[in-house]
Short mmCIF file of C-alpha atoms (C1' of nucleotides) in Angstrom, two decimals:
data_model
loop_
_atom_site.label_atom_id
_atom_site.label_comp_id
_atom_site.label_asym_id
_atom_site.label_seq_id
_atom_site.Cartn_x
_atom_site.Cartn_y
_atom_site.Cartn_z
CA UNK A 1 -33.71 -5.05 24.54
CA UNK A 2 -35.56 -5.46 21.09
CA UNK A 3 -39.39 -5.72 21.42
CA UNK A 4 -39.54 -5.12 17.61
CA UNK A 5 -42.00 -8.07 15.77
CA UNK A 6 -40.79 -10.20 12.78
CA UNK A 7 -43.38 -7.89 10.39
CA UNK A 8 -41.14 -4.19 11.59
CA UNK A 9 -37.89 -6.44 11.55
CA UNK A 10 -39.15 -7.43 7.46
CA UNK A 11 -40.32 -3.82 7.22
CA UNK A 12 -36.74 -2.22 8.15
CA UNK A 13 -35.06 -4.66 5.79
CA UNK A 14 -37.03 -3.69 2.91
CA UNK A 15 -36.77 0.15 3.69
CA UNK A 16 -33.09 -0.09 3.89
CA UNK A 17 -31.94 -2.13 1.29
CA UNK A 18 -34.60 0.15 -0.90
CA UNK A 19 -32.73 2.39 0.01
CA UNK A 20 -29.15 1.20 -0.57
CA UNK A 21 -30.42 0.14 -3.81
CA UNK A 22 -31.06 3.47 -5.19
CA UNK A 23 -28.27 5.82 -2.86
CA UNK A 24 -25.35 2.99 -2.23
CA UNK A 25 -21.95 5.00 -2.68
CA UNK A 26 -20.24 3.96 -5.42
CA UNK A 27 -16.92 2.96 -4.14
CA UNK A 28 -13.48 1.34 -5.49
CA UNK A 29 -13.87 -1.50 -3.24
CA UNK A 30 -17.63 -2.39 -3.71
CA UNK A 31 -17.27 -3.03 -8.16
CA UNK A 32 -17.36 -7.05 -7.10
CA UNK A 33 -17.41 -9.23 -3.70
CA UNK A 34 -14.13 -10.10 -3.53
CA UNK A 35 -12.70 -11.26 -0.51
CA UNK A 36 -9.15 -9.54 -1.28
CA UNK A 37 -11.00 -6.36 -2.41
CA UNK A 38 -13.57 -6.78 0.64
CA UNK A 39 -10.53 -7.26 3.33
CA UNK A 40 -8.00 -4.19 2.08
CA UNK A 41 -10.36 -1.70 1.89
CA UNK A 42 -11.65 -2.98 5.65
CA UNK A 43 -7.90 -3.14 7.01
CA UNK A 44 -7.58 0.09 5.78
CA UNK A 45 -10.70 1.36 6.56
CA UNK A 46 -10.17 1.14 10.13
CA UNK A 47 -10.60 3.81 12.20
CA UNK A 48 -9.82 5.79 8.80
CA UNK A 49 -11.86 8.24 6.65
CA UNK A 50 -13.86 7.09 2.83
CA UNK A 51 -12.35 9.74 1.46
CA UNK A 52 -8.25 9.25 3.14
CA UNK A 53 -8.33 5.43 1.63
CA UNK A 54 -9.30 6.02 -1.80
CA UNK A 55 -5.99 6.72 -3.61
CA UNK A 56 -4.30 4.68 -1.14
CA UNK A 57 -6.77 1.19 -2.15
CA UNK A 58 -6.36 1.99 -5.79
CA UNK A 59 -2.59 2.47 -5.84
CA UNK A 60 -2.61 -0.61 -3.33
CA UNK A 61 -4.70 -2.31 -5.48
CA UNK A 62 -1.97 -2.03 -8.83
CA UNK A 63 0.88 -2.56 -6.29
CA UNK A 64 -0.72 -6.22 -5.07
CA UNK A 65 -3.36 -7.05 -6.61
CA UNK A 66 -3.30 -10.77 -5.39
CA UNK A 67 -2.99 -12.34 -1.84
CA UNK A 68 0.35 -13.86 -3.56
CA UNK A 69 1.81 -11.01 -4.00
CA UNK A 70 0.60 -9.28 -1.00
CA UNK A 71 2.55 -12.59 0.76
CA UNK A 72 5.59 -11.87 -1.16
CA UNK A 73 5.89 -8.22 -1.17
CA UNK A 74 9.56 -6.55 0.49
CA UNK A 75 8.18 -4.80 3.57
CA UNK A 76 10.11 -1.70 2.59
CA UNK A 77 7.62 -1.58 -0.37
CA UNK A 78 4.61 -2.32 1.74
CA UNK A 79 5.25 0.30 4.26
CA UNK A 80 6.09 2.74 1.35
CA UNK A 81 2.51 2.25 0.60
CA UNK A 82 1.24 2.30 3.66
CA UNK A 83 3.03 5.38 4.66
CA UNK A 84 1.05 8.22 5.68
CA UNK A 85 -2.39 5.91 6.45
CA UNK A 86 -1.38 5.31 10.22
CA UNK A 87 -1.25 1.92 12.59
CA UNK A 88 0.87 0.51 10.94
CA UNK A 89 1.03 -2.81 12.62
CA UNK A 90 -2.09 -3.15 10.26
CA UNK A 91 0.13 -3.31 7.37
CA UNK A 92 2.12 -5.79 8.83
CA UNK A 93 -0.52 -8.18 9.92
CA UNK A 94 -2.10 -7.50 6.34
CA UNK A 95 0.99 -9.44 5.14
CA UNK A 96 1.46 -12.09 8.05
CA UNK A 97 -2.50 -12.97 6.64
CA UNK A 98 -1.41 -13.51 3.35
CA UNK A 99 1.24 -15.86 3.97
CA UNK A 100 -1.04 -17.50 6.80
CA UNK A 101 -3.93 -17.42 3.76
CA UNK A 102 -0.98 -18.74 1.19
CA UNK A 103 0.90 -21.09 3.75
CA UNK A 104 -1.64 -22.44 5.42
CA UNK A 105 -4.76 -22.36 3.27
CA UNK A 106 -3.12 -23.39 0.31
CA UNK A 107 -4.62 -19.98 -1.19
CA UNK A 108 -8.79 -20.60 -0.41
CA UNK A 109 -10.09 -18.05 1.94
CA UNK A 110 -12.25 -19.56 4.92
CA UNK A 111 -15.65 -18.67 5.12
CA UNK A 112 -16.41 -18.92 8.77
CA UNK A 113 -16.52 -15.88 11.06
CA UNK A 114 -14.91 -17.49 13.67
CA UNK A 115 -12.39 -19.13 10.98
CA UNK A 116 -11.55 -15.60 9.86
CA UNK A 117 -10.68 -14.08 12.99
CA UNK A 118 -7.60 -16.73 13.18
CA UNK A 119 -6.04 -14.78 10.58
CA UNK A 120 -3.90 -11.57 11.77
CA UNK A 121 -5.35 -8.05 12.22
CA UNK A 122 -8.75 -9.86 11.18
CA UNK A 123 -10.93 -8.73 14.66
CA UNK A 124 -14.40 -9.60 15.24
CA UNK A 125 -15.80 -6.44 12.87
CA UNK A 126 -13.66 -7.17 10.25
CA UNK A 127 -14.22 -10.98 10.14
CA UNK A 128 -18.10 -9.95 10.21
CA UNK A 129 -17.70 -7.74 6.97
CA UNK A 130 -15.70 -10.10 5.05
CA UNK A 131 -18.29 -13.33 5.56
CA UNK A 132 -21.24 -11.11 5.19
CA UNK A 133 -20.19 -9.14 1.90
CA UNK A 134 -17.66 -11.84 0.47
CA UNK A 135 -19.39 -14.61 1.65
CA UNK A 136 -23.40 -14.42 2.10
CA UNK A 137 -22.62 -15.22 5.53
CA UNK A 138 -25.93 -13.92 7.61
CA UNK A 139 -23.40 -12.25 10.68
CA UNK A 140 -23.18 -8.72 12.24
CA UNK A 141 -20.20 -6.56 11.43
CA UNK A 142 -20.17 -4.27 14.35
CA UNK A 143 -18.42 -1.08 13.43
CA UNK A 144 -18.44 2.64 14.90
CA UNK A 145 -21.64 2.59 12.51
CA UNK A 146 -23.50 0.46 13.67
CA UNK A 147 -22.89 0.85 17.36
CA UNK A 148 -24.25 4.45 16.30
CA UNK A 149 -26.73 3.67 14.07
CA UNK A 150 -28.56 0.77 16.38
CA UNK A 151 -28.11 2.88 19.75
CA UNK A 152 -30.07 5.25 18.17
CA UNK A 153 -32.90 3.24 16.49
CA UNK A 154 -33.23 0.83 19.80
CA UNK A 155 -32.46 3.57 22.32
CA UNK A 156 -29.26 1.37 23.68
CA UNK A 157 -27.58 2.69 26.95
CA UNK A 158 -24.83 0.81 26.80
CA UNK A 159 -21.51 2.27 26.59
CA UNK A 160 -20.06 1.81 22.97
CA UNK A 161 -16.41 2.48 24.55
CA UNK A 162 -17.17 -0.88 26.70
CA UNK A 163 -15.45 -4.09 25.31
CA UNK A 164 -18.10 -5.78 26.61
CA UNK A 165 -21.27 -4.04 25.00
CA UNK A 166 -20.36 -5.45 21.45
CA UNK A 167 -22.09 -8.89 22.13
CA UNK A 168 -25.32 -6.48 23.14
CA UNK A 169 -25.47 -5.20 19.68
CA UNK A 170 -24.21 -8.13 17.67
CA UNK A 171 -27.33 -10.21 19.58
CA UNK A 172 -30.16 -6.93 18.11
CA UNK A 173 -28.64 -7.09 14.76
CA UNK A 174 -28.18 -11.02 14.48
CA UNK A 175 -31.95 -10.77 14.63
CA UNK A 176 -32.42 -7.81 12.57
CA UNK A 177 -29.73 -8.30 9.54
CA UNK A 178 -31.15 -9.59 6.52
CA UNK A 179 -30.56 -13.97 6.09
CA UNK A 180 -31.20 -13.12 1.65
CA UNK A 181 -28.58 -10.32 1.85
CA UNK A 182 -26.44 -9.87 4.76
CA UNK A 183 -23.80 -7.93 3.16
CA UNK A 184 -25.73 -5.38 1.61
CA UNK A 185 -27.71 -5.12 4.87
CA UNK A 186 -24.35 -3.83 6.96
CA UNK A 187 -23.05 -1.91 4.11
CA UNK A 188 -26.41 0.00 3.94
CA UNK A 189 -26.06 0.45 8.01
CA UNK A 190 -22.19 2.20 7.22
CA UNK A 191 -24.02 4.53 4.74
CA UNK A 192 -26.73 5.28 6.22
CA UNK A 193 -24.21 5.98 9.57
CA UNK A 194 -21.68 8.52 6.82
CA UNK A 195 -25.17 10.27 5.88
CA UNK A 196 -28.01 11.06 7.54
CA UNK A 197 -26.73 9.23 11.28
CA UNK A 198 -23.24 10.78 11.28
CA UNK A 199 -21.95 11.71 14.92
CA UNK A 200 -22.47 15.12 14.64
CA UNK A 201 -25.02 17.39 12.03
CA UNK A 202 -26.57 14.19 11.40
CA UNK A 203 -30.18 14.72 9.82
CA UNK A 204 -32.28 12.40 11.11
CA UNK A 205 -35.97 13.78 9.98
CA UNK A 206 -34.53 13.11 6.23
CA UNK A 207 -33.57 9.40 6.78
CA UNK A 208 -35.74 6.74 5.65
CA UNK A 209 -35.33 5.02 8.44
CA UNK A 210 -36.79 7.78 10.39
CA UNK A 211 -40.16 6.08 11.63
CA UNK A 212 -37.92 3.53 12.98
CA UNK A 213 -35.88 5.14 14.50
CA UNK A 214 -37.03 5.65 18.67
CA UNK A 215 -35.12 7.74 19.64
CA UNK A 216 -35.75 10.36 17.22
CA UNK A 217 -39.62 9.56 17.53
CA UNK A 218 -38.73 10.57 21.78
CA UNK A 219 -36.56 13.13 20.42
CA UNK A 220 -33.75 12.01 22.94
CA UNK A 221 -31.43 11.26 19.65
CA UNK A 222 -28.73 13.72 21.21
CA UNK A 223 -28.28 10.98 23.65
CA UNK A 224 -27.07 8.47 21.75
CA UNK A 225 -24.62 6.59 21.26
CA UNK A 226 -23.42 6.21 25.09
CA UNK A 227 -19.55 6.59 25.02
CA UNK A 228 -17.34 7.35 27.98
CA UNK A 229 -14.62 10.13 27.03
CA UNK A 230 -11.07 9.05 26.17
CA UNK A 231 -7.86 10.27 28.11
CA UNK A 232 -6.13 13.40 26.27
CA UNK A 233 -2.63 13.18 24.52
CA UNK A 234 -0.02 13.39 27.18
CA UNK A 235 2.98 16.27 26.54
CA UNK A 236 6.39 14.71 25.48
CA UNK A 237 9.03 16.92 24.78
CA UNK A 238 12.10 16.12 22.58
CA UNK A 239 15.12 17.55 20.83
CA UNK A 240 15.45 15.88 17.20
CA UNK A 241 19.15 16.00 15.48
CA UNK A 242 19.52 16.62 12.00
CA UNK A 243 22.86 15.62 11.79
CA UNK A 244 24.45 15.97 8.05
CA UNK A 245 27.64 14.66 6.47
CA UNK A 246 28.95 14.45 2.60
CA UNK A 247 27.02 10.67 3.06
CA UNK A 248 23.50 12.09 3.62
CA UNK A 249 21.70 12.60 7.33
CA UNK A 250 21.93 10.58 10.20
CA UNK A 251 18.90 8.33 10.90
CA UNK A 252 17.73 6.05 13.46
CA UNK A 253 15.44 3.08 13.52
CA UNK A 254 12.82 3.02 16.17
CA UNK A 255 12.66 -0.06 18.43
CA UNK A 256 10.57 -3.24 17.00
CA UNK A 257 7.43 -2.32 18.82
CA UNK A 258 5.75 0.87 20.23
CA UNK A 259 5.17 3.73 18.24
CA UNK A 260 5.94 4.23 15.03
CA UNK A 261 8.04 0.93 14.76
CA UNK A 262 10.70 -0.21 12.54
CA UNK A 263 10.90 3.18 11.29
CA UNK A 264 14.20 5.35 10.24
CA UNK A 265 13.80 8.75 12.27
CA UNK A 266 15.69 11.45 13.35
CA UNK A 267 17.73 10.38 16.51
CA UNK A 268 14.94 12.41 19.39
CA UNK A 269 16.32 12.76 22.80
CA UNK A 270 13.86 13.11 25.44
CA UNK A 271 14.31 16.66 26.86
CA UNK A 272 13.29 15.51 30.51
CA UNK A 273 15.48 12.35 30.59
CA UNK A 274 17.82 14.99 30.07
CA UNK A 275 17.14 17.44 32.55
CA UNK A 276 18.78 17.20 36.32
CA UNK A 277 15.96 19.57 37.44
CA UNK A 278 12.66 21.41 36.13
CA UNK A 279 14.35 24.47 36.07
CA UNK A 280 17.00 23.97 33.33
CA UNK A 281 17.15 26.41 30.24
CA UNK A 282 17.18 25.18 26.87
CA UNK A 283 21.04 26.25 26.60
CA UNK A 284 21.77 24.15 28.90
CA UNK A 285 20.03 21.25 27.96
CA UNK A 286 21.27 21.14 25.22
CA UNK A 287 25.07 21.40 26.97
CA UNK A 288 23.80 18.22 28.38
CA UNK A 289 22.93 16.24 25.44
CA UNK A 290 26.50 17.23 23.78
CA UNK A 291 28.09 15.70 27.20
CA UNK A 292 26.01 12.44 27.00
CA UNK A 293 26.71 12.47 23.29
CA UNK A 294 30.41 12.86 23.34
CA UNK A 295 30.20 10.21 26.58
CA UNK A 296 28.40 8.05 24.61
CA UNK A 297 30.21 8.16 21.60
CA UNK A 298 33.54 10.07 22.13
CA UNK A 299 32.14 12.26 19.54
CA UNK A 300 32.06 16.21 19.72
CA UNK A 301 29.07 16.95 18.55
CA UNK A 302 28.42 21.01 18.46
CA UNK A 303 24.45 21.42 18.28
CA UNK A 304 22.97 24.50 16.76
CA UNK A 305 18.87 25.76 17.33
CA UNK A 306 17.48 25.74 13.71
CA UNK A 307 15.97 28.71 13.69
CA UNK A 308 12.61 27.17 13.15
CA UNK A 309 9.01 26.81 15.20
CA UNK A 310 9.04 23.00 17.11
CA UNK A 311 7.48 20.66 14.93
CA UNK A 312 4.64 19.29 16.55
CA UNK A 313 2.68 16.30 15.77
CA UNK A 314 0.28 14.68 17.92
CA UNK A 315 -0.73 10.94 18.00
CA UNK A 316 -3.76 9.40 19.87
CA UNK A 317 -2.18 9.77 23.36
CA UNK A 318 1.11 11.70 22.73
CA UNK A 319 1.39 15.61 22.17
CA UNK A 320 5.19 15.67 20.99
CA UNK A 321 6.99 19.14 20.53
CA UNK A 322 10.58 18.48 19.02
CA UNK A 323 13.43 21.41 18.82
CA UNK A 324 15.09 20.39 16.11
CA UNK A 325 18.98 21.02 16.47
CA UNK A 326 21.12 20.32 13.85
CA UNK A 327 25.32 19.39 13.31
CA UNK A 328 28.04 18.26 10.89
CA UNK A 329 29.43 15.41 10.94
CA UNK A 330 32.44 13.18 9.42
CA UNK A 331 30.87 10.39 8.03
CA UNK A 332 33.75 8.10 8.91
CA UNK A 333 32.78 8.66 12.63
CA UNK A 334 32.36 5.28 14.94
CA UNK A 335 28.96 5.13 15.39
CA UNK A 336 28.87 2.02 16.22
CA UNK A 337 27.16 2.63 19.46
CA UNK A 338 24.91 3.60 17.90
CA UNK A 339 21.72 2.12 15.96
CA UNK A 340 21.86 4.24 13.19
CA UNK A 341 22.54 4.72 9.36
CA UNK A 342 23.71 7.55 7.05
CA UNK A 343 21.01 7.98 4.50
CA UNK A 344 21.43 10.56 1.90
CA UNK A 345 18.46 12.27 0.21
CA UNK A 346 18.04 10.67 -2.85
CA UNK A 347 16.92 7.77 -1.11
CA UNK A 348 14.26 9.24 0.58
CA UNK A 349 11.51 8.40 -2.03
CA UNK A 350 12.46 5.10 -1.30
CA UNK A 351 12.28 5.11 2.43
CA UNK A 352 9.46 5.01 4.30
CA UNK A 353 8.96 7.87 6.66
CA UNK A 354 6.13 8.38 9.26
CA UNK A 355 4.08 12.11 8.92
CA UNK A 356 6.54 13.41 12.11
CA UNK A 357 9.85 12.66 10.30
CA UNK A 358 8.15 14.18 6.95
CA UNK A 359 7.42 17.52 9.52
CA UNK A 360 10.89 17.71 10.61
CA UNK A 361 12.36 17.51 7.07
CA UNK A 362 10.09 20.15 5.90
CA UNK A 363 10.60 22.17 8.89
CA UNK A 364 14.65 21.80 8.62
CA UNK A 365 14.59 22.13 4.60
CA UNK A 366 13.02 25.39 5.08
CA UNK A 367 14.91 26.98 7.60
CA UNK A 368 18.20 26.15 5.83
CA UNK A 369 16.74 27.66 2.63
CA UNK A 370 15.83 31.07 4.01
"C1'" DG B 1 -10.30 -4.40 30.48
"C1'" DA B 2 -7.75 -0.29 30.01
"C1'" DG B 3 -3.84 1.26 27.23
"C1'" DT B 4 -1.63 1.34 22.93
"C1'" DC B 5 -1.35 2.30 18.14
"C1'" DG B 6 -1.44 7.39 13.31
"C1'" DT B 7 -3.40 10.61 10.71
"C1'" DG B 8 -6.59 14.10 8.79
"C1'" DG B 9 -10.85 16.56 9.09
"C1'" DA B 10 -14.55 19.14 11.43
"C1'" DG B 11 -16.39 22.32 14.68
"C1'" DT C 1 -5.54 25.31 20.06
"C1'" DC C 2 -8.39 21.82 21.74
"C1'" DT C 3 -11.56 18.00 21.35
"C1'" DC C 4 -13.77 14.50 19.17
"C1'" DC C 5 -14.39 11.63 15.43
"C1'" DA C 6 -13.43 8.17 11.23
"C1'" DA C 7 -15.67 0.76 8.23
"C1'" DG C 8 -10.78 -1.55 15.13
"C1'" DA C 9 -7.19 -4.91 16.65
"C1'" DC C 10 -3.93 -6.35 19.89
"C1'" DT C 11 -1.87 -6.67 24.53
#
DNA sequence: GAGTCGTGGAG
DNA sequence: TCTCCAAGACT
């Protein structure tokens, strides 16, 4: 797979760490090696943009700024600081780690790879990253970067999207990475893949890895990386209830896992689950939610159409389009059926709310102004 | 191993 | 509007 000699491997070291030396981004995250500072900023760098995590390390960073507190923190709080970064099951293994890291390693971090991926949300990439930059550890932290950058260079046809092909490259850049400074030598690879190797408009003829790179020198670059396309958001349509009384709005709180879990929403009904047939207008569906709702409930619930667009939000593989309709409410009604709370708006800095809740506010708040 | 899990930006 | 991408992990 690699046919390159120890002189080109010693070669491409010195040419990219040169490099890093003088054009290294200067980032929050990379003022000292420390394995707290290395592992947020890689949690939340996951599948997430330089320029999105920023603010959100730095006011992280004030919030907990020790793996004791991070262990200690109210998960309200956590997830009010998370809120708005996405997968949030990383937050929530971010604090399982700590109290694994406080619990059972009375506070020391492990320095082992294979050590760190015991630790929850910690994957093979991220273990990689955190002994290489943290620890000197000479080991491959195989990101969307590299598998970009290396394909490239070594002409790799393996498909990046393949579980599987990650041993392939960790193997060509065991051999490759640099044993004196392993943690400069991926962090040059992720700059390197944000600048001149980006996915698309990448400039190749200006990198200074150009003359090593082969498939540039075939000028067959275009082909790489390899990557199978993913499946495209499936339709889901709801109807969301805004639902007000003199206590606040009526909110419910997602299931434990899935999407968007643990979090205080809107009730959403699932316009098909409510349909008898394909053909059923929206009048009528939503005769049929106010039947399963006073069913449910013995509640009479009379739904109007807020007389604004559906708000849609899509997620990786969900398109949803929500009608909002909204209602009044005493707020001494038995809900008790029901898995949901009364919150009213001056709590809502304090709770956290996913991006599609925060559209269907905003979408409500301004139809009921105009 | 394929599906699941958010959001924002770019073309 | 659609599609793909951006420092992946978990089931």
């Amino acid at each position: 797979m690699i046919n390159w000699s120890e002189e080109k491997v010693r070669a491409f070291q010195k040419t990219l760490l040169n490099w890093y030396d003088q054009n290294k981004r200067d980032l929050p995250w990379r003022q000292d090696h420390d394995p707290y500072h290395v592992w947020i900023s890689e949690i939340m760098l996951q599948q997430t943009q330089v320029q999105t995590v920023i603010p959100y390390y730095q006011r992280f960073m004030k919030q907990f700024p020790t793996v004791q507190s991070l262990a200690n923190a109210e998960e309200t709080e956590l997830m009010k600081a998370w809120e708005g970064l996405g997968y949030y099951s990383r937050a929530r293994n971010l604090q399982r780690a700590a109290q694994q890291l406080v619990d059972d390693y009375q506070g020391h971090w492990p320095t082992d790879v294979h050590e760190l991926q015991q630790l929850s949300g910690i994957g093979p990439y991220t273990a990689g990253a955190i002994a290489s930059i943290a620890f000197n550890q000479p080991v491959a932290a195989v990101d969307g970067n590299a598998f970009r950058v290396f394909s490239r260079l070594l002409e790799i046809d393996d498909d990046i999207a393949k579980p599987q092909t990650r041993k392939v490259f960790e193997k060509v850049i065991n051999r490759i990475i640099s044993k004196e400074r392993p943690g400069d030598f991926n962090q040059a690879i992720m700059d390197l893949g944000a600048s001149y190797m980006t996915a698309t408009n990448y400039e190749t003829a200006k990198s200074p890895v150009k003359a090593f790179n082969q498939s540039y020198l075939d000028g067959v670059e275009a082909h790489y990386p390899v990557k199978t396309k993913k499946k495209r958001p499936v339709p889901v349509d709801y109807f969301g209830l805004v639902i007000h009384s003199n206590q606040g709005y009526l909110f419910e709180k997602r299931p434990a896992k899935g999407i968007l879990a643990g979090f205080w929403m809107f009730p959403l009904f699932n316009k098909s689950a409510l349909a008898a047939d394909e053909s059923m207008t929206e009048t009528s569906l939503i005769q049929a939610l106010e039947k399963q709702f006073h069913s449910e409930s013995g509640l009479s619930l009379h739904l109007t159409k807020v007389p604004s667009k559906p708000v849609s939000h899509t997620f990786t593989h969900q398109k949803w389009q929500i009608t909002l309709l909204s209602s009044r409410l005493s707020a001494d009604a038995d809900l008790s059926f029901f898995s949901g709370n009364w919150i009213p708006t001056s709590e809502f800095e304090n709770t956290p709310f996913s991006k599609v809740q925060s559209k269907m506010w905003l979408a409500y708040s301004n139809a009921s102004n105009k």
